[in-house]
């Protein structure tokens, strides 16, 4: 019997009895190498079909990939079957998509607000080194995506909700635009996780996750993944993993598979906490703006309500009125919320990003450019304690 509900799949998928010991948890298989068959003369040393060498695919990686597939495509909608490749980091996964599917002269249409490394890959590294060009657009407007398509557009890449502005892109609409143009659509769904949105069900060809964030959820391992049709994912595995080397370590794969067991219940708590915190911040006169898709004031609140399942995520951004020193004083006054990068951890994390309009920030909303922003990853603490922490810090800044 195949369990249908996500919470059940998160617990069981990829786990099993270890035949050597009878243990009911998968072991950590730290070995770099696997026993060769009696006649290895015909083996493909760059292949991934036979266990051979951990860079060609390890046991823990395989079990993690099974769990990710069970979460990302629970109803088996991916034509030909869904596959996952787990890599060393979220950025290794993004790079793997670009490296595998883009050639010199190709063109990408990308969200103008993306993770910082995505922005640099698409605007500096790929153009300068490989002659791949990118047009950045407001991907919340499908017509802007359509208008940016060129004859050599091979890929449309969007991030939704976007880091750090929480802008929402309509995956169904953008998938239609990409496919009209014969391009692939890849979606960085790190903020949503498969609990809130499964882009493959909405027409995306590839989904990218930073497993470092919510999927692991405990702030103690790095990883990334790409999921999609088997034929596409196997090209990534061959090119970007075996021959470019972005493989995940067995220990990190084991930790992330362990963390992912609780992803569905953690996401519900992150969403509930973030909603409560966002609503609180919006009532405060010191707070100049709050960006959170669960607020009626969010520009794509209606789209988010229609396309996210059961919550609006755990990420929000806001700023206090006043000079940058005030934001710094506020962060320093926080007692429970930790000032650190990353997100999706059990503990709440805040980052103060200063005002400005250059580089990636040129595409931020005007209030982000004017005041900077505090990116808040709402953790699993009791939201009442988080609100109390914010309140005492506001009073002292
Ligand atoms: C953190 C993040 C990444 C990069 O992931 P790493 O695991 O840090 O390499 C990519 N996309 C988004 C949206 C992120 O938040």
mmCIF file of C-alpha atoms and ligand atoms in Angstrom:
data_model
loop_
_atom_site.group_PDB
_atom_site.id
_atom_site.type_symbol
_atom_site.label_atom_id
_atom_site.label_comp_id
_atom_site.label_asym_id
_atom_site.label_seq_id
_atom_site.Cartn_x
_atom_site.Cartn_y
_atom_site.Cartn_z
ATOM 1 C CA UNK A 1 0.000 0.000 0.000
ATOM 2 C CA UNK A 2 1.307 3.427 -1.043
ATOM 3 C CA UNK A 3 0.652 6.057 1.644
ATOM 4 C CA UNK A 4 -1.018 9.076 0.076
ATOM 5 C CA UNK A 5 -0.651 11.776 2.674
ATOM 6 C CA UNK A 6 2.489 13.856 2.824
ATOM 7 C CA UNK A 7 3.084 13.428 6.566
ATOM 8 C CA UNK A 8 3.047 9.634 6.220
ATOM 9 C CA UNK A 9 5.294 9.716 3.186
ATOM 10 C CA UNK A 10 7.745 12.013 5.004
ATOM 11 C CA UNK A 11 8.076 9.437 7.779
ATOM 12 C CA UNK A 12 8.383 6.269 5.723
ATOM 13 C CA UNK A 13 9.768 7.062 2.257
ATOM 14 C CA UNK A 14 13.441 6.182 1.909
ATOM 15 C CA UNK A 15 13.565 4.375 5.238
ATOM 16 C CA UNK A 16 13.689 0.599 5.583
ATOM 17 C CA UNK A 17 15.221 -2.318 7.444
ATOM 18 C CA UNK A 18 18.985 -2.641 7.164
ATOM 19 C CA UNK A 19 19.487 -6.207 5.881
ATOM 20 C CA UNK A 20 22.915 -6.604 7.553
ATOM 21 C CA UNK A 21 21.818 -5.787 11.120
ATOM 22 C CA UNK A 22 18.024 -5.802 11.163
ATOM 23 C CA UNK A 23 18.072 -2.179 12.333
ATOM 24 C CA UNK A 24 14.888 -0.347 11.394
ATOM 25 C CA UNK A 25 16.749 2.843 10.501
ATOM 26 C CA UNK A 26 19.022 3.308 7.521
ATOM 27 C CA UNK A 27 22.697 3.358 8.567
ATOM 28 C CA UNK A 28 25.248 5.989 7.577
ATOM 29 C CA UNK A 29 27.220 4.410 4.759
ATOM 30 C CA UNK A 30 30.417 6.426 4.865
ATOM 31 C CA UNK A 31 32.357 4.306 2.333
ATOM 32 C CA UNK A 32 33.740 6.051 -0.743
ATOM 33 C CA UNK A 33 33.736 2.851 -2.793
ATOM 34 C CA UNK A 34 31.531 -0.182 -3.391
ATOM 35 C CA UNK A 35 32.546 -3.778 -4.257
ATOM 36 C CA UNK A 36 33.042 -4.212 -7.986
ATOM 37 C CA UNK A 37 31.392 -7.055 -9.898
ATOM 38 C CA UNK A 38 33.546 -10.098 -10.741
ATOM 39 C CA UNK A 39 34.030 -8.818 -14.272
ATOM 40 C CA UNK A 40 34.249 -5.018 -14.150
ATOM 41 C CA UNK A 41 35.793 -4.746 -17.632
ATOM 42 C CA UNK A 42 32.511 -3.542 -19.176
ATOM 43 C CA UNK A 43 31.656 -1.045 -16.410
ATOM 44 C CA UNK A 44 30.992 2.572 -17.324
ATOM 45 C CA UNK A 45 33.283 4.398 -14.903
ATOM 46 C CA UNK A 46 31.233 7.571 -15.344
ATOM 47 C CA UNK A 47 27.936 5.742 -14.935
ATOM 48 C CA UNK A 48 25.424 5.880 -12.110
ATOM 49 C CA UNK A 49 23.544 2.614 -12.667
ATOM 50 C CA UNK A 50 25.896 0.464 -10.551
ATOM 51 C CA UNK A 51 27.141 1.502 -7.086
ATOM 52 C CA UNK A 52 30.792 2.134 -7.699
ATOM 53 C CA UNK A 53 32.127 5.277 -6.117
ATOM 54 C CA UNK A 54 30.289 7.786 -3.910
ATOM 55 C CA UNK A 55 30.725 10.567 -6.481
ATOM 56 C CA UNK A 56 28.655 8.399 -8.873
ATOM 57 C CA UNK A 57 25.976 8.079 -6.168
ATOM 58 C CA UNK A 58 26.019 6.791 -2.587
ATOM 59 C CA UNK A 59 23.557 4.788 -0.523
ATOM 60 C CA UNK A 60 22.479 7.631 1.794
ATOM 61 C CA UNK A 61 22.083 9.933 -1.181
ATOM 62 C CA UNK A 62 19.791 7.367 -2.825
ATOM 63 C CA UNK A 63 17.583 7.015 0.256
ATOM 64 C CA UNK A 64 17.315 10.789 0.609
ATOM 65 C CA UNK A 65 16.361 11.065 -3.078
ATOM 66 C CA UNK A 66 13.596 8.469 -2.546
ATOM 67 C CA UNK A 67 12.149 10.587 0.259
ATOM 68 C CA UNK A 68 12.357 13.796 -1.784
ATOM 69 C CA UNK A 69 10.549 12.190 -4.742
ATOM 70 C CA UNK A 70 7.810 10.927 -2.403
ATOM 71 C CA UNK A 71 7.299 14.488 -1.128
ATOM 72 C CA UNK A 72 7.611 16.395 -4.389
ATOM 73 C CA UNK A 73 5.451 14.171 -6.587
ATOM 74 C CA UNK A 74 3.090 12.286 -4.260
ATOM 75 C CA UNK A 75 0.504 11.642 -6.965
ATOM 76 C CA UNK A 76 2.960 10.568 -9.662
ATOM 77 C CA UNK A 77 2.081 13.335 -12.131
ATOM 78 C CA UNK A 78 5.567 13.628 -13.644
ATOM 79 C CA UNK A 79 5.532 12.064 -17.121
ATOM 80 C CA UNK A 80 7.807 9.028 -17.166
ATOM 81 C CA UNK A 81 8.295 9.243 -13.395
ATOM 82 C CA UNK A 82 9.905 11.802 -11.101
ATOM 83 C CA UNK A 83 13.551 11.562 -10.090
ATOM 84 C CA UNK A 84 15.726 13.555 -7.699
ATOM 85 C CA UNK A 85 19.424 14.260 -7.552
ATOM 86 C CA UNK A 86 20.771 15.406 -4.190
ATOM 87 C CA UNK A 87 23.855 17.607 -4.357
ATOM 88 C CA UNK A 88 26.276 19.341 -2.008
ATOM 89 C CA UNK A 89 24.317 22.581 -1.543
ATOM 90 C CA UNK A 90 21.413 24.544 -2.928
ATOM 91 C CA UNK A 91 23.805 26.553 -5.043
ATOM 92 C CA UNK A 92 25.411 23.354 -6.383
ATOM 93 C CA UNK A 93 21.880 22.326 -7.421
ATOM 94 C CA UNK A 94 21.207 25.661 -9.169
ATOM 95 C CA UNK A 95 24.578 25.547 -10.876
ATOM 96 C CA UNK A 96 23.857 21.952 -11.920
ATOM 97 C CA UNK A 97 20.713 23.065 -13.769
ATOM 98 C CA UNK A 98 22.526 25.891 -15.578
ATOM 99 C CA UNK A 99 25.631 23.788 -16.331
ATOM 100 C CA UNK A 100 23.624 20.862 -17.693
ATOM 101 C CA UNK A 101 21.077 22.641 -19.869
ATOM 102 C CA UNK A 102 22.739 25.837 -21.117
ATOM 103 C CA UNK A 103 25.236 26.278 -23.958
ATOM 104 C CA UNK A 104 27.123 29.293 -25.304
ATOM 105 C CA UNK A 105 24.667 31.643 -27.019
ATOM 106 C CA UNK A 106 21.688 30.413 -25.014
ATOM 107 C CA UNK A 107 19.434 32.805 -23.155
ATOM 108 C CA UNK A 108 17.685 32.576 -19.794
ATOM 109 C CA UNK A 109 14.712 34.543 -18.514
ATOM 110 C CA UNK A 110 14.958 34.758 -14.737
ATOM 111 C CA UNK A 111 13.119 36.338 -11.839
ATOM 112 C CA UNK A 112 14.847 39.652 -11.076
ATOM 113 C CA UNK A 113 14.675 38.823 -7.347
ATOM 114 C CA UNK A 114 16.496 35.600 -6.543
ATOM 115 C CA UNK A 115 18.984 34.184 -4.097
ATOM 116 C CA UNK A 116 22.218 36.184 -4.302
ATOM 117 C CA UNK A 117 24.330 33.388 -5.851
ATOM 118 C CA UNK A 118 21.665 32.770 -8.522
ATOM 119 C CA UNK A 119 21.782 36.449 -9.395
ATOM 120 C CA UNK A 120 25.570 36.439 -9.687
ATOM 121 C CA UNK A 121 25.649 33.186 -11.679
ATOM 122 C CA UNK A 122 23.127 34.538 -14.203
ATOM 123 C CA UNK A 123 24.361 38.135 -14.460
ATOM 124 C CA UNK A 124 28.141 37.725 -14.126
ATOM 125 C CA UNK A 125 29.599 34.238 -14.140
ATOM 126 C CA UNK A 126 27.619 32.564 -16.938
ATOM 127 C CA UNK A 127 27.720 35.589 -19.292
ATOM 128 C CA UNK A 128 31.444 36.198 -18.751
ATOM 129 C CA UNK A 129 32.638 32.594 -18.829
ATOM 130 C CA UNK A 130 30.170 30.744 -21.042
ATOM 131 C CA UNK A 131 28.525 33.422 -23.178
ATOM 132 C CA UNK A 132 25.086 32.627 -21.757
ATOM 133 C CA UNK A 133 22.887 35.706 -21.352
ATOM 134 C CA UNK A 134 20.011 36.355 -18.991
ATOM 135 C CA UNK A 135 17.144 38.817 -18.967
ATOM 136 C CA UNK A 136 15.811 39.576 -15.500
ATOM 137 C CA UNK A 137 12.109 40.304 -15.193
ATOM 138 C CA UNK A 138 9.398 40.697 -12.594
ATOM 139 C CA UNK A 139 8.240 37.099 -12.833
ATOM 140 C CA UNK A 140 5.021 37.857 -10.935
ATOM 141 C CA UNK A 141 3.912 39.294 -14.302
ATOM 142 C CA UNK A 142 3.658 36.429 -16.846
ATOM 143 C CA UNK A 143 3.452 38.988 -19.681
ATOM 144 C CA UNK A 144 6.853 40.365 -18.653
ATOM 145 C CA UNK A 145 8.254 36.831 -18.862
ATOM 146 C CA UNK A 146 6.687 36.366 -22.308
ATOM 147 C CA UNK A 147 8.047 39.690 -23.552
ATOM 148 C CA UNK A 148 11.590 38.705 -22.519
ATOM 149 C CA UNK A 149 11.616 35.425 -24.475
ATOM 150 C CA UNK A 150 14.095 35.300 -27.371
ATOM 151 C CA UNK A 151 14.715 32.660 -30.052
ATOM 152 C CA UNK A 152 17.572 31.177 -27.978
ATOM 153 C CA UNK A 153 15.682 31.149 -24.644
ATOM 154 C CA UNK A 154 16.258 27.653 -23.306
ATOM 155 C CA UNK A 155 15.319 28.178 -19.676
ATOM 156 C CA UNK A 156 12.946 30.237 -17.568
ATOM 157 C CA UNK A 157 14.051 30.278 -13.935
ATOM 158 C CA UNK A 158 11.903 31.639 -11.120
ATOM 159 C CA UNK A 159 12.063 31.722 -7.362
ATOM 160 C CA UNK A 160 8.773 31.714 -5.455
ATOM 161 C CA UNK A 161 8.294 32.944 -2.787
ATOM 162 C CA UNK A 162 11.395 34.990 -3.646
ATOM 163 C CA UNK A 163 14.280 35.530 -1.260
ATOM 164 C CA UNK A 164 14.132 38.107 0.335
ATOM 165 C CA UNK A 165 11.060 40.025 -0.875
ATOM 166 C CA UNK A 166 8.562 37.082 -0.660
ATOM 167 C CA UNK A 167 7.211 38.009 -4.089
ATOM 168 C CA UNK A 168 5.032 35.200 -5.497
ATOM 169 C CA UNK A 169 5.183 33.914 -9.078
ATOM 170 C CA UNK A 170 2.264 32.103 -10.708
ATOM 171 C CA UNK A 171 3.986 28.824 -11.643
ATOM 172 C CA UNK A 172 1.083 27.595 -13.850
ATOM 173 C CA UNK A 173 1.113 30.797 -15.901
ATOM 174 C CA UNK A 174 4.895 30.965 -16.264
ATOM 175 C CA UNK A 175 5.066 27.258 -17.192
ATOM 176 C CA UNK A 176 2.656 27.938 -20.054
ATOM 177 C CA UNK A 177 4.830 30.839 -21.263
ATOM 178 C CA UNK A 178 8.034 28.777 -21.069
ATOM 179 C CA UNK A 179 6.524 25.826 -22.894
ATOM 180 C CA UNK A 180 5.042 28.026 -25.656
ATOM 181 C CA UNK A 181 8.649 29.084 -26.280
ATOM 182 C CA UNK A 182 10.040 25.540 -26.106
ATOM 183 C CA UNK A 183 12.003 26.421 -22.958
ATOM 184 C CA UNK A 184 12.285 24.547 -19.667
ATOM 185 C CA UNK A 185 10.918 26.048 -16.469
ATOM 186 C CA UNK A 186 12.947 25.607 -13.285
ATOM 187 C CA UNK A 187 11.550 26.776 -9.948
ATOM 188 C CA UNK A 188 13.606 27.434 -6.836
ATOM 189 C CA UNK A 189 11.023 26.353 -4.261
ATOM 190 C CA UNK A 190 13.269 26.552 -1.192
ATOM 191 C CA UNK A 191 10.901 28.905 0.690
ATOM 192 C CA UNK A 192 7.743 26.911 -0.103
ATOM 193 C CA UNK A 193 9.060 23.352 0.288
ATOM 194 C CA UNK A 194 6.942 20.517 -1.146
ATOM 195 C CA UNK A 195 4.575 20.975 1.786
ATOM 196 C CA UNK A 196 3.247 24.323 0.511
ATOM 197 C CA UNK A 197 3.699 23.935 -3.237
ATOM 198 C CA UNK A 198 4.753 21.219 -5.653
ATOM 199 C CA UNK A 199 5.727 23.047 -8.851
ATOM 200 C CA UNK A 200 5.967 19.826 -10.912
ATOM 201 C CA UNK A 201 2.190 19.457 -10.425
ATOM 202 C CA UNK A 202 1.843 22.989 -11.859
ATOM 203 C CA UNK A 203 3.827 22.404 -15.023
ATOM 204 C CA UNK A 204 7.415 23.152 -13.966
ATOM 205 C CA UNK A 205 10.061 20.917 -15.524
ATOM 206 C CA UNK A 206 12.582 21.180 -12.687
ATOM 207 C CA UNK A 207 12.342 22.056 -9.005
ATOM 208 C CA UNK A 208 15.383 23.180 -7.060
ATOM 209 C CA UNK A 209 15.667 23.110 -3.270
ATOM 210 C CA UNK A 210 18.296 24.231 -0.856
ATOM 211 C CA UNK A 211 17.983 21.265 1.521
ATOM 212 C CA UNK A 212 20.119 23.296 3.938
ATOM 213 C CA UNK A 213 16.992 25.228 4.842
ATOM 214 C CA UNK A 214 13.554 23.788 5.706
ATOM 215 C CA UNK A 215 14.018 20.252 4.385
ATOM 216 C CA UNK A 216 16.827 19.539 6.839
ATOM 217 C CA UNK A 217 15.374 22.082 9.208
ATOM 218 C CA UNK A 218 17.898 21.948 12.022
ATOM 219 C CA UNK A 219 20.699 24.165 10.750
ATOM 220 C CA UNK A 220 23.364 21.471 10.836
ATOM 221 C CA UNK A 221 23.886 20.221 7.280
ATOM 222 C CA UNK A 222 24.175 21.596 3.748
ATOM 223 C CA UNK A 223 22.576 20.068 0.702
ATOM 224 C CA UNK A 224 20.590 20.811 -2.427
ATOM 225 C CA UNK A 225 18.388 18.905 -4.828
ATOM 226 C CA UNK A 226 16.899 19.054 -8.291
ATOM 227 C CA UNK A 227 13.746 17.086 -9.098
ATOM 228 C CA UNK A 228 11.897 16.531 -12.341
ATOM 229 C CA UNK A 229 11.393 14.076 -15.190
ATOM 230 C CA UNK A 230 13.852 11.207 -14.924
ATOM 231 C CA UNK A 231 15.386 11.924 -18.317
ATOM 232 C CA UNK A 232 16.284 15.514 -17.301
ATOM 233 C CA UNK A 233 17.493 14.623 -13.798
ATOM 234 C CA UNK A 234 19.716 11.819 -15.096
ATOM 235 C CA UNK A 235 21.468 14.321 -17.358
ATOM 236 C CA UNK A 236 22.175 16.479 -14.301
ATOM 237 C CA UNK A 237 23.400 13.459 -12.360
ATOM 238 C CA UNK A 238 25.795 12.484 -15.150
ATOM 239 C CA UNK A 239 27.115 15.948 -15.995
ATOM 240 C CA UNK A 240 26.981 18.008 -12.816
ATOM 241 C CA UNK A 241 27.419 15.316 -10.199
ATOM 242 C CA UNK A 242 29.690 12.603 -11.591
ATOM 243 C CA UNK A 243 31.833 14.830 -13.806
ATOM 244 C CA UNK A 244 31.624 18.213 -12.075
ATOM 245 C CA UNK A 245 31.666 16.749 -8.582
ATOM 246 C CA UNK A 246 28.914 18.487 -6.646
ATOM 247 C CA UNK A 247 27.983 15.315 -4.745
ATOM 248 C CA UNK A 248 26.408 15.386 -1.272
ATOM 249 C CA UNK A 249 28.294 13.726 1.595
ATOM 250 C CA UNK A 250 26.766 10.555 3.080
ATOM 251 C CA UNK A 251 26.540 12.132 6.528
ATOM 252 C CA UNK A 252 24.764 15.240 5.249
ATOM 253 C CA UNK A 253 22.377 13.077 3.221
ATOM 254 C CA UNK A 254 21.623 11.034 6.353
ATOM 255 C CA UNK A 255 21.052 14.151 8.479
ATOM 256 C CA UNK A 256 18.782 15.729 5.866
ATOM 257 C CA UNK A 257 16.747 12.522 5.446
ATOM 258 C CA UNK A 258 16.350 12.476 9.227
ATOM 259 C CA UNK A 259 15.312 16.133 9.353
ATOM 260 C CA UNK A 260 12.853 15.736 6.459
ATOM 261 C CA UNK A 261 10.806 13.234 8.462
ATOM 262 C CA UNK A 262 9.208 16.130 10.345
ATOM 263 C CA UNK A 263 9.027 18.600 7.435
ATOM 264 C CA UNK A 264 5.204 18.580 7.076
ATOM 265 C CA UNK A 265 4.563 19.226 10.762
ATOM 266 C CA UNK A 266 7.403 21.744 11.035
ATOM 267 C CA UNK A 267 6.119 23.724 8.050
ATOM 268 C CA UNK A 268 2.696 24.037 9.662
ATOM 269 C CA UNK A 269 4.345 25.477 12.785
ATOM 270 C CA UNK A 270 6.612 27.814 10.766
ATOM 271 C CA UNK A 271 3.560 29.113 8.854
ATOM 272 C CA UNK A 272 1.441 29.645 11.958
ATOM 273 C CA UNK A 273 4.286 31.399 13.780
ATOM 274 C CA UNK A 274 5.156 33.633 10.823
ATOM 275 C CA UNK A 275 1.523 34.645 10.352
ATOM 276 C CA UNK A 276 1.268 35.636 14.012
ATOM 277 C CA UNK A 277 4.576 37.537 13.959
ATOM 278 C CA UNK A 278 3.737 39.313 10.674
ATOM 279 C CA UNK A 279 0.329 40.401 11.956
ATOM 280 C CA UNK A 280 1.933 41.697 15.146
ATOM 281 C CA UNK A 281 4.630 43.657 13.302
ATOM 282 C CA UNK A 282 2.037 45.234 11.032
ATOM 283 C CA UNK A 283 0.294 46.776 14.051
ATOM 284 C CA UNK A 284 3.458 48.495 15.297
ATOM 285 C CA UNK A 285 3.978 52.186 14.464
ATOM 286 C CA UNK A 286 7.799 51.734 14.451
ATOM 287 C CA UNK A 287 7.543 49.236 11.584
ATOM 288 C CA UNK A 288 7.633 50.861 8.149
ATOM 289 C CA UNK A 289 6.566 47.800 6.140
ATOM 290 C CA UNK A 290 6.062 44.051 6.474
ATOM 291 C CA UNK A 291 6.354 41.735 3.465
ATOM 292 C CA UNK A 292 4.609 38.431 4.132
ATOM 293 C CA UNK A 293 2.368 36.593 1.639
ATOM 294 C CA UNK A 294 -0.155 35.810 4.401
ATOM 295 C CA UNK A 295 -0.991 39.498 4.928
ATOM 296 C CA UNK A 296 -3.798 41.096 2.925
ATOM 297 C CA UNK A 297 -1.332 43.949 2.236
ATOM 298 C CA UNK A 298 1.003 41.624 0.252
ATOM 299 C CA UNK A 299 0.805 42.423 -3.489
ATOM 300 C CA UNK A 300 0.245 38.757 -4.417
ATOM 301 C CA UNK A 301 -1.793 37.738 -1.366
ATOM 302 C CA UNK A 302 -4.663 36.476 -3.510
ATOM 303 C CA UNK A 303 -2.326 34.449 -5.778
ATOM 304 C CA UNK A 304 -0.550 33.031 -2.726
ATOM 305 C CA UNK A 305 -3.899 32.005 -1.209
ATOM 306 C CA UNK A 306 -4.837 30.251 -4.443
ATOM 307 C CA UNK A 307 -1.533 28.476 -5.047
ATOM 308 C CA UNK A 308 0.041 27.671 -1.657
ATOM 309 C CA UNK A 309 -1.390 24.801 0.422
ATOM 310 C CA UNK A 310 -2.146 25.413 4.065
ATOM 311 C CA UNK A 311 0.039 28.426 4.810
ATOM 312 C CA UNK A 312 2.265 31.179 3.493
ATOM 313 C CA UNK A 313 5.684 30.023 4.637
ATOM 314 C CA UNK A 314 7.956 30.936 7.497
ATOM 315 C CA UNK A 315 9.809 33.856 5.888
ATOM 316 C CA UNK A 316 9.072 37.534 6.141
ATOM 317 C CA UNK A 317 10.895 40.823 5.660
ATOM 318 C CA UNK A 318 10.311 44.139 7.380
ATOM 319 C CA UNK A 319 12.063 47.347 8.368
ATOM 320 C CA UNK A 320 11.843 49.926 11.086
ATOM 321 C CA UNK A 321 11.481 53.563 10.202
ATOM 322 C CA UNK A 322 14.666 55.484 10.850
ATOM 323 C CA UNK A 323 18.379 55.206 10.208
ATOM 324 C CA UNK A 324 20.281 51.913 9.744
ATOM 325 C CA UNK A 325 21.667 52.196 13.302
ATOM 326 C CA UNK A 326 18.146 51.744 14.564
ATOM 327 C CA UNK A 327 17.796 48.413 12.780
ATOM 328 C CA UNK A 328 21.171 47.364 14.214
ATOM 329 C CA UNK A 329 20.133 48.423 17.727
ATOM 330 C CA UNK A 330 16.912 46.474 17.325
ATOM 331 C CA UNK A 331 18.715 43.306 16.218
ATOM 332 C CA UNK A 332 21.232 43.655 19.061
ATOM 333 C CA UNK A 333 18.334 43.964 21.536
ATOM 334 C CA UNK A 334 16.724 40.669 20.478
ATOM 335 C CA UNK A 335 17.183 37.923 23.064
ATOM 336 C CA UNK A 336 15.575 34.858 21.482
ATOM 337 C CA UNK A 337 15.904 35.584 17.771
ATOM 338 C CA UNK A 338 19.479 35.020 16.550
ATOM 339 C CA UNK A 339 21.279 37.337 14.114
ATOM 340 C CA UNK A 340 22.657 34.953 11.476
ATOM 341 C CA UNK A 341 22.227 34.065 7.820
ATOM 342 C CA UNK A 342 20.437 30.943 6.591
ATOM 343 C CA UNK A 343 16.777 30.183 7.227
ATOM 344 C CA UNK A 344 14.328 27.377 7.867
ATOM 345 C CA UNK A 345 16.092 26.316 11.050
ATOM 346 C CA UNK A 346 14.400 25.328 14.296
ATOM 347 C CA UNK A 347 15.580 28.622 15.837
ATOM 348 C CA UNK A 348 14.413 31.985 14.514
ATOM 349 C CA UNK A 349 17.064 33.857 12.532
ATOM 350 C CA UNK A 350 17.249 37.486 11.477
ATOM 351 C CA UNK A 351 19.573 39.244 9.015
ATOM 352 C CA UNK A 352 19.829 43.003 8.595
ATOM 353 C CA UNK A 353 20.498 43.860 4.951
ATOM 354 C CA UNK A 354 21.244 47.529 4.455
ATOM 355 C CA UNK A 355 19.527 50.025 2.155
ATOM 356 C CA UNK A 356 20.703 50.520 -1.413
ATOM 357 C CA UNK A 357 19.759 50.143 -5.036
ATOM 358 C CA UNK A 358 22.752 48.547 -6.688
ATOM 359 C CA UNK A 359 23.108 45.014 -8.063
ATOM 360 C CA UNK A 360 20.362 42.667 -7.014
ATOM 361 C CA UNK A 361 18.780 45.319 -4.788
ATOM 362 C CA UNK A 362 17.945 47.427 -7.878
ATOM 363 C CA UNK A 363 14.966 45.073 -8.309
ATOM 364 C CA UNK A 364 13.717 45.268 -4.733
ATOM 365 C CA UNK A 365 10.548 47.240 -3.910
ATOM 366 C CA UNK A 366 11.193 50.963 -3.159
ATOM 367 C CA UNK A 367 10.727 50.569 0.627
ATOM 368 C CA UNK A 368 13.389 47.803 0.709
ATOM 369 C CA UNK A 369 15.786 50.049 -1.226
ATOM 370 C CA UNK A 370 15.142 53.055 0.999
ATOM 371 C CA UNK A 371 15.264 51.445 4.449
ATOM 372 C CA UNK A 372 16.986 48.108 3.899
ATOM 373 C CA UNK A 373 15.293 45.061 5.320
ATOM 374 C CA UNK A 374 15.347 42.633 8.187
ATOM 375 C CA UNK A 375 14.832 39.136 6.813
ATOM 376 C CA UNK A 376 13.228 37.035 9.504
ATOM 377 C CA UNK A 377 13.042 33.249 9.400
ATOM 378 C CA UNK A 378 10.402 32.381 11.970
ATOM 379 C CA UNK A 379 11.474 29.255 13.814
ATOM 380 C CA UNK A 380 9.687 26.692 15.916
ATOM 381 C CA UNK A 381 9.668 28.632 19.193
ATOM 382 C CA UNK A 382 6.256 29.470 20.685
ATOM 383 C CA UNK A 383 5.152 32.502 18.613
ATOM 384 C CA UNK A 384 4.086 34.275 21.826
ATOM 385 C CA UNK A 385 7.737 34.293 22.935
ATOM 386 C CA UNK A 386 8.823 35.625 19.553
ATOM 387 C CA UNK A 387 6.271 38.448 19.702
ATOM 388 C CA UNK A 388 7.417 39.263 23.253
ATOM 389 C CA UNK A 389 11.039 39.308 22.073
ATOM 390 C CA UNK A 390 10.208 41.656 19.192
ATOM 391 C CA UNK A 391 8.201 43.865 21.540
ATOM 392 C CA UNK A 392 10.958 44.263 24.126
ATOM 393 C CA UNK A 393 13.515 44.909 21.347
ATOM 394 C CA UNK A 394 11.280 47.576 19.764
ATOM 395 C CA UNK A 395 10.974 49.240 23.141
ATOM 396 C CA UNK A 396 14.767 49.344 23.477
ATOM 397 C CA UNK A 397 15.610 50.616 20.005
HETATM 398 C C1 LIG B 1 19.830 29.439 0.710
HETATM 399 C C2 LIG B 1 19.185 29.467 -0.622
HETATM 400 C C3 LIG B 1 19.842 28.916 -1.728
HETATM 401 C C4 LIG B 1 21.245 28.373 -1.636
HETATM 402 O O1 LIG B 1 21.323 27.214 -0.890
HETATM 403 P P1 LIG B 1 22.691 26.742 -0.167
HETATM 404 O O2 LIG B 1 22.285 25.422 0.396
HETATM 405 O O3 LIG B 1 23.030 27.788 0.832
HETATM 406 O O4 LIG B 1 23.723 26.634 -1.224
HETATM 407 C C5 LIG B 1 19.180 28.929 -2.932
HETATM 408 N N1 LIG B 1 17.954 29.449 -3.056
HETATM 409 C C6 LIG B 1 17.290 29.984 -2.017
HETATM 410 C C7 LIG B 1 15.928 30.548 -2.216
HETATM 411 C C8 LIG B 1 17.893 30.020 -0.757
HETATM 412 O O5 LIG B 1 17.243 30.578 0.264
#
